[in-house]
Amino acid sequence: MENSHQFQEVSKPKYDTLLFDVDDTLYPLSSGLSAQVANNIEEYMLQKLGIEAAKVPELCYQLYKVYGTTMAGLRAVGYDFDYGDFHSFVHGRLQYDLLKPDPILRGILQSLPIRKVIFTNADDAHAARVLHRLGLEDCFDTIISFDTLNSSNNTNPSNDKDGSESKPVSAVISDFLEYTRNPGSDIVLPKTPVVCKPFEDAFEKVFKIADIDPQRTLFFDDSVRNLLTAKRLNMHTVVVGTSVRATGVDHALESIHNIKEAFPELWEADEKHEIAKYNVAIETLA
């Protein structure tokens, strides 16, 4: 007679994937790198797109707020530019030496017995440089970046649904800024061709590309709005860079270095899973 435990299902660990943002998550905001990114984006708007200097700060912020990234917003309102040129200008001039090797984080990541995936709105080159400076280039199984989610030849969608001639960029920007000042207006905002956080389509593409089960994934990001989208999609969420847990987010870490103290089960789960499998095997042979 077959042992009654032969077909006992071994309980799975709670998480099988750890998903990480890069900037201001794997290194602190205090490094100053993100401030340089913001300055370079404004310089790009001035020098490359010829946007009036007085309008740049507000437009940069509002496009970021509405479209997830300023780049996504610039494409939405009608600016046509090469993605590679934008990233080269914004990231190519950064002082990456502000980032130092992080052997503590490296040790933590290498000891984690769970798949680790990067999900960043930045391009491949920037992610690679950051990981190299931190000494983490071999600590992740997969890197999903802007380049992964966006083709290099996207064109702007028409701002008109009826096929009539599109408005000039200046008029679209005027409408956009009017909308941000009066959100209750009947202005219809143009769509962006860019796929990026915090929007659900970006997460869903990541799930498909990396074969991710959101219910068994722990997501680390410094952006609460990114985390709120992830939470709606049934992911477990961790805001990094603060000890204050925002409403709608599951956990808060003042530093990414605090993973082991906050989530000891990430290490224990693998051991328990192996013990459970061993016990089932022994019972089956008994």
Short mmCIF file of C-alpha atoms in Angstrom, two decimals:
data_model
loop_
_atom_site.label_atom_id
_atom_site.label_comp_id
_atom_site.label_asym_id
_atom_site.label_seq_id
_atom_site.Cartn_x
_atom_site.Cartn_y
_atom_site.Cartn_z
CA MET A 1 0.00 0.00 0.00
CA GLU A 2 1.33 3.41 -0.96
CA ASN A 3 2.43 5.67 1.84
CA SER A 4 -0.32 8.21 2.55
CA HIS A 5 2.27 11.01 2.54
CA GLN A 6 3.67 10.17 -0.89
CA PHE A 7 1.71 12.87 -2.65
CA GLN A 8 1.97 15.44 0.12
CA GLU A 9 2.67 18.81 -1.45
CA VAL A 10 5.75 20.59 -0.14
CA SER A 11 4.82 24.12 0.90
CA LYS A 12 6.48 26.76 -1.24
CA PRO A 13 8.43 29.72 0.17
CA LYS A 14 6.40 32.94 0.34
CA TYR A 15 8.67 34.67 -2.19
CA ASP A 16 10.40 33.31 -5.27
CA THR A 17 11.53 36.66 -6.74
CA LEU A 18 13.00 39.87 -5.34
CA LEU A 19 12.47 42.85 -7.68
CA PHE A 20 14.70 45.91 -7.23
CA ASP A 21 14.70 49.45 -8.53
CA VAL A 22 18.20 50.94 -9.02
CA ASP A 23 18.47 54.69 -8.45
CA ASP A 24 17.99 55.86 -4.85
CA THR A 25 17.23 52.25 -3.90
CA LEU A 26 20.50 50.34 -4.27
CA TYR A 27 22.34 53.51 -3.22
CA PRO A 28 21.08 56.44 -1.09
CA LEU A 29 19.57 59.67 -2.40
CA SER A 30 22.30 61.47 -0.45
CA SER A 31 24.88 60.38 -3.06
CA GLY A 32 23.83 63.36 -5.17
CA LEU A 33 23.59 61.37 -8.42
CA SER A 34 19.84 61.84 -8.83
CA ALA A 35 20.20 65.62 -8.40
CA GLN A 36 22.64 65.57 -11.31
CA VAL A 37 20.16 63.56 -13.40
CA ALA A 38 17.47 66.17 -12.73
CA ASN A 39 19.82 69.02 -13.69
CA ASN A 40 20.87 67.24 -16.89
CA ILE A 41 17.24 66.67 -17.91
CA GLU A 42 16.55 70.38 -17.56
CA GLU A 43 19.70 71.17 -19.56
CA TYR A 44 18.52 68.80 -22.30
CA MET A 45 15.19 70.60 -22.45
CA LEU A 46 16.99 73.93 -22.78
CA GLN A 47 19.84 73.02 -25.12
CA LYS A 48 18.42 70.24 -27.26
CA LEU A 49 14.72 71.02 -27.39
CA GLY A 50 14.90 74.80 -27.17
CA ILE A 51 12.27 75.10 -24.46
CA GLU A 52 12.00 78.55 -22.90
CA ALA A 53 14.14 78.67 -19.76
CA ALA A 54 11.35 80.14 -17.61
CA LYS A 55 9.10 77.19 -18.42
CA VAL A 56 11.59 74.38 -17.94
CA PRO A 57 11.42 73.75 -14.15
CA GLU A 58 7.61 73.59 -13.94
CA LEU A 59 7.28 71.65 -17.20
CA CYS A 60 9.97 69.16 -16.19
CA TYR A 61 8.28 68.45 -12.86
CA GLN A 62 4.72 68.27 -14.19
CA LEU A 63 5.65 65.97 -17.07
CA TYR A 64 7.37 63.67 -14.57
CA LYS A 65 4.36 63.76 -12.28
CA VAL A 66 1.80 62.96 -15.00
CA TYR A 67 3.74 60.63 -17.31
CA GLY A 68 6.05 58.77 -14.92
CA THR A 69 9.25 60.27 -16.37
CA THR A 70 9.98 63.64 -17.92
CA MET A 71 11.18 61.87 -21.07
CA ALA A 72 7.86 60.06 -21.43
CA GLY A 73 6.08 63.38 -21.04
CA LEU A 74 8.26 65.16 -23.59
CA ARG A 75 7.43 62.49 -26.15
CA ALA A 76 3.73 62.74 -25.30
CA VAL A 77 3.51 66.49 -25.91
CA GLY A 78 5.16 66.12 -29.30
CA TYR A 79 8.94 66.39 -29.01
CA ASP A 80 10.66 63.96 -31.36
CA PHE A 81 14.15 62.95 -30.24
CA ASP A 82 16.31 59.86 -30.15
CA TYR A 83 16.09 57.88 -26.94
CA GLY A 84 19.80 57.10 -27.07
CA ASP A 85 20.67 60.79 -27.47
CA PHE A 86 18.54 61.68 -24.46
CA HIS A 87 20.09 59.02 -22.25
CA SER A 88 23.59 59.88 -23.43
CA PHE A 89 23.07 63.53 -22.53
CA VAL A 90 21.36 62.87 -19.20
CA HIS A 91 23.44 59.94 -17.95
CA GLY A 92 26.63 60.22 -19.97
CA ARG A 93 27.82 63.27 -18.02
CA LEU A 94 27.12 61.93 -14.53
CA GLN A 95 29.84 61.72 -11.89
CA TYR A 96 29.57 57.99 -11.29
CA ASP A 97 32.56 58.19 -8.97
CA LEU A 98 30.11 59.56 -6.39
CA LEU A 99 29.12 55.92 -5.95
CA LYS A 100 31.47 53.67 -4.00
CA PRO A 101 31.68 49.86 -3.87
CA ASP A 102 29.19 48.44 -1.37
CA PRO A 103 30.58 45.14 -0.04
CA ILE A 104 27.86 44.95 2.61
CA LEU A 105 25.06 45.00 0.04
CA ARG A 106 27.02 42.67 -2.21
CA GLY A 107 27.28 40.14 0.64
CA ILE A 108 23.58 40.41 1.38
CA LEU A 109 22.54 39.91 -2.25
CA GLN A 110 24.91 37.03 -2.84
CA SER A 111 23.67 35.23 0.27
CA LEU A 112 20.00 35.52 -0.72
CA PRO A 113 18.75 32.14 -1.98
CA ILE A 114 16.06 33.79 -4.13
CA ARG A 115 16.04 35.05 -7.72
CA LYS A 116 16.88 38.75 -7.95
CA VAL A 117 15.68 40.98 -10.81
CA ILE A 118 16.34 44.67 -11.61
CA PHE A 119 13.48 46.85 -12.88
CA THR A 120 14.55 50.42 -13.72
CA ASN A 121 13.24 53.27 -15.86
CA ALA A 122 16.85 54.08 -16.78
CA ASP A 123 18.65 52.68 -19.82
CA ASP A 124 20.93 49.64 -19.93
CA ALA A 125 24.15 51.67 -19.92
CA HIS A 126 23.22 53.65 -16.82
CA ALA A 127 22.12 50.56 -14.90
CA ALA A 128 25.34 48.78 -15.84
CA ARG A 129 27.53 51.71 -14.72
CA VAL A 130 25.73 52.01 -11.39
CA LEU A 131 25.96 48.29 -10.67
CA HIS A 132 29.64 48.30 -11.65
CA ARG A 133 30.44 51.22 -9.35
CA LEU A 134 28.62 49.51 -6.48
CA GLY A 135 30.34 46.20 -7.20
CA LEU A 136 27.00 44.47 -7.79
CA GLU A 137 27.24 43.64 -11.50
CA ASP A 138 27.05 39.88 -10.90
CA CYS A 139 24.42 39.92 -8.14
CA PHE A 140 21.27 39.90 -10.28
CA ASP A 141 19.74 37.25 -12.51
CA THR A 142 17.99 39.65 -14.90
CA ILE A 143 18.05 43.39 -15.66
CA ILE A 144 14.91 44.94 -17.13
CA SER A 145 15.45 48.54 -18.18
CA PHE A 146 14.03 51.25 -20.42
CA ASP A 147 15.69 49.50 -23.37
CA THR A 148 13.98 46.21 -22.52
CA LEU A 149 10.52 47.76 -22.52
CA ASN A 150 10.84 50.28 -25.36
CA SER A 151 11.85 49.87 -28.98
CA SER A 152 14.30 52.40 -30.39
CA ASN A 153 12.02 53.55 -33.22
CA ASN A 154 8.83 54.56 -31.42
CA THR A 155 7.03 57.51 -32.99
CA ASN A 156 4.73 59.88 -31.23
CA PRO A 157 1.05 58.98 -31.37
CA SER A 158 -1.22 61.54 -33.00
CA ASN A 159 -2.62 64.08 -30.59
CA ASP A 160 -5.89 63.96 -32.54
CA LYS A 161 -8.20 60.98 -32.47
CA ASP A 162 -10.09 62.18 -35.58
CA GLY A 163 -7.03 62.12 -37.82
CA SER A 164 -6.87 65.90 -38.25
CA GLU A 165 -3.58 67.75 -38.20
CA SER A 166 -1.80 67.64 -34.83
CA LYS A 167 -1.45 70.75 -32.75
CA PRO A 168 1.93 72.51 -32.58
CA VAL A 169 4.03 71.42 -29.61
CA SER A 170 3.71 74.86 -28.02
CA ALA A 171 -0.09 74.58 -28.05
CA VAL A 172 0.02 71.07 -26.60
CA ILE A 173 2.31 72.27 -23.81
CA SER A 174 -0.02 75.19 -23.07
CA ASP A 175 -2.94 72.75 -22.82
CA PHE A 176 -0.88 70.43 -20.64
CA LEU A 177 0.13 73.15 -18.18
CA GLU A 178 -3.46 74.41 -18.09
CA TYR A 179 -4.58 70.89 -17.21
CA THR A 180 -2.04 70.60 -14.38
CA ARG A 181 -3.22 73.90 -12.94
CA ASN A 182 -6.91 73.01 -13.37
CA PRO A 183 -7.20 69.21 -13.22
CA GLY A 184 -10.99 69.43 -13.49
CA SER A 185 -10.81 70.89 -17.01
CA ASP A 186 -12.05 68.93 -20.03
CA ILE A 187 -8.61 68.93 -21.70
CA VAL A 188 -7.67 65.45 -23.00
CA LEU A 189 -3.98 64.76 -22.50
CA PRO A 190 -1.98 63.11 -25.31
CA LYS A 191 -0.62 59.62 -24.73
CA THR A 192 3.07 58.74 -24.58
CA PRO A 193 4.70 55.94 -26.56
CA VAL A 194 7.09 55.32 -23.65
CA VAL A 195 6.50 52.31 -21.38
CA CYS A 196 7.69 53.02 -17.83
CA LYS A 197 6.92 52.85 -14.13
CA PRO A 198 4.59 53.65 -12.41
CA PHE A 199 2.06 52.41 -14.97
CA GLU A 200 0.54 48.97 -14.97
CA ASP A 201 1.46 48.14 -18.57
CA ALA A 202 5.17 48.40 -17.65
CA PHE A 203 4.77 46.03 -14.71
CA GLU A 204 2.75 43.58 -16.78
CA LYS A 205 5.47 43.50 -19.43
CA VAL A 206 8.04 42.83 -16.72
CA PHE A 207 5.94 39.97 -15.34
CA LYS A 208 5.81 38.41 -18.80
CA ILE A 209 9.47 38.97 -19.71
CA ALA A 210 10.85 37.66 -16.41
CA ASP A 211 8.12 35.06 -15.79
CA ILE A 212 7.20 36.72 -12.49
CA ASP A 213 4.35 35.72 -10.24
CA PRO A 214 3.45 39.04 -8.57
CA GLN A 215 1.92 37.31 -5.56
CA ARG A 216 5.28 35.69 -4.79
CA THR A 217 7.42 38.78 -5.44
CA LEU A 218 8.86 41.34 -3.02
CA PHE A 219 9.43 44.70 -4.73
CA PHE A 220 11.94 47.29 -3.44
CA ASP A 221 11.68 50.89 -4.71
CA ASP A 222 12.17 54.41 -3.35
CA SER A 223 9.06 55.69 -5.17
CA VAL A 224 5.76 55.28 -3.34
CA ARG A 225 3.75 55.74 -6.52
CA ASN A 226 5.64 52.87 -8.17
CA LEU A 227 4.97 50.74 -5.11
CA LEU A 228 1.26 51.58 -5.07
CA THR A 229 0.92 50.32 -8.63
CA ALA A 230 2.81 47.17 -7.67
CA LYS A 231 0.49 46.69 -4.69
CA ARG A 232 -2.58 46.95 -6.91
CA LEU A 233 -1.06 44.17 -8.99
CA ASN A 234 -0.74 41.96 -5.89
CA MET A 235 2.97 42.39 -5.25
CA HIS A 236 4.48 42.70 -1.77
CA THR A 237 6.04 46.15 -1.48
CA VAL A 238 8.95 47.81 0.34
CA VAL A 239 9.74 51.53 0.26
CA VAL A 240 13.50 52.14 0.59
CA GLY A 241 15.13 55.27 2.00
CA THR A 242 12.74 55.97 4.86
CA SER A 243 11.67 54.32 8.08
CA VAL A 244 8.13 55.63 7.61
CA ARG A 245 5.78 53.19 5.90
CA ALA A 246 3.48 55.05 3.51
CA THR A 247 -0.21 54.20 3.38
CA GLY A 248 -0.74 51.34 0.95
CA VAL A 249 2.86 50.10 1.14
CA ASP A 250 3.67 46.94 3.11
CA HIS A 251 7.12 47.71 4.56
CA ALA A 252 9.69 50.51 4.94
CA LEU A 253 13.50 50.27 5.03
CA GLU A 254 15.64 53.25 5.96
CA SER A 255 18.47 51.59 4.03
CA ILE A 256 18.69 48.68 1.63
CA HIS A 257 21.29 47.32 4.07
CA ASN A 258 18.45 46.54 6.49
CA ILE A 259 17.03 43.69 4.38
CA LYS A 260 18.33 40.90 6.58
CA GLU A 261 16.99 42.44 9.79
CA ALA A 262 13.60 43.18 8.22
CA PHE A 263 13.16 39.95 6.27
CA PRO A 264 15.05 37.10 7.96
CA GLU A 265 12.50 34.73 6.43
CA LEU A 266 14.11 35.28 3.01
CA TRP A 267 17.03 33.20 4.22
CA GLU A 268 15.02 30.84 6.41
CA ALA A 269 12.47 29.99 3.75
CA ASP A 270 14.94 28.17 1.53
CA GLU A 271 16.20 26.05 4.42
CA LYS A 272 12.67 25.19 5.55
CA HIS A 273 11.71 24.28 1.99
CA GLU A 274 14.66 21.90 1.68
CA ILE A 275 13.84 20.29 5.05
CA ALA A 276 10.22 19.84 3.99
CA LYS A 277 11.27 18.18 0.73
CA TYR A 278 13.64 15.90 2.64
CA ASN A 279 10.90 14.88 5.07
CA VAL A 280 8.51 14.07 2.25
CA ALA A 281 11.18 12.00 0.54
CA ILE A 282 11.86 10.05 3.75
CA GLU A 283 8.15 9.45 4.35
CA THR A 284 7.73 8.24 0.78
CA LEU A 285 10.50 5.67 1.22
CA ALA A 286 9.23 4.51 4.61
#
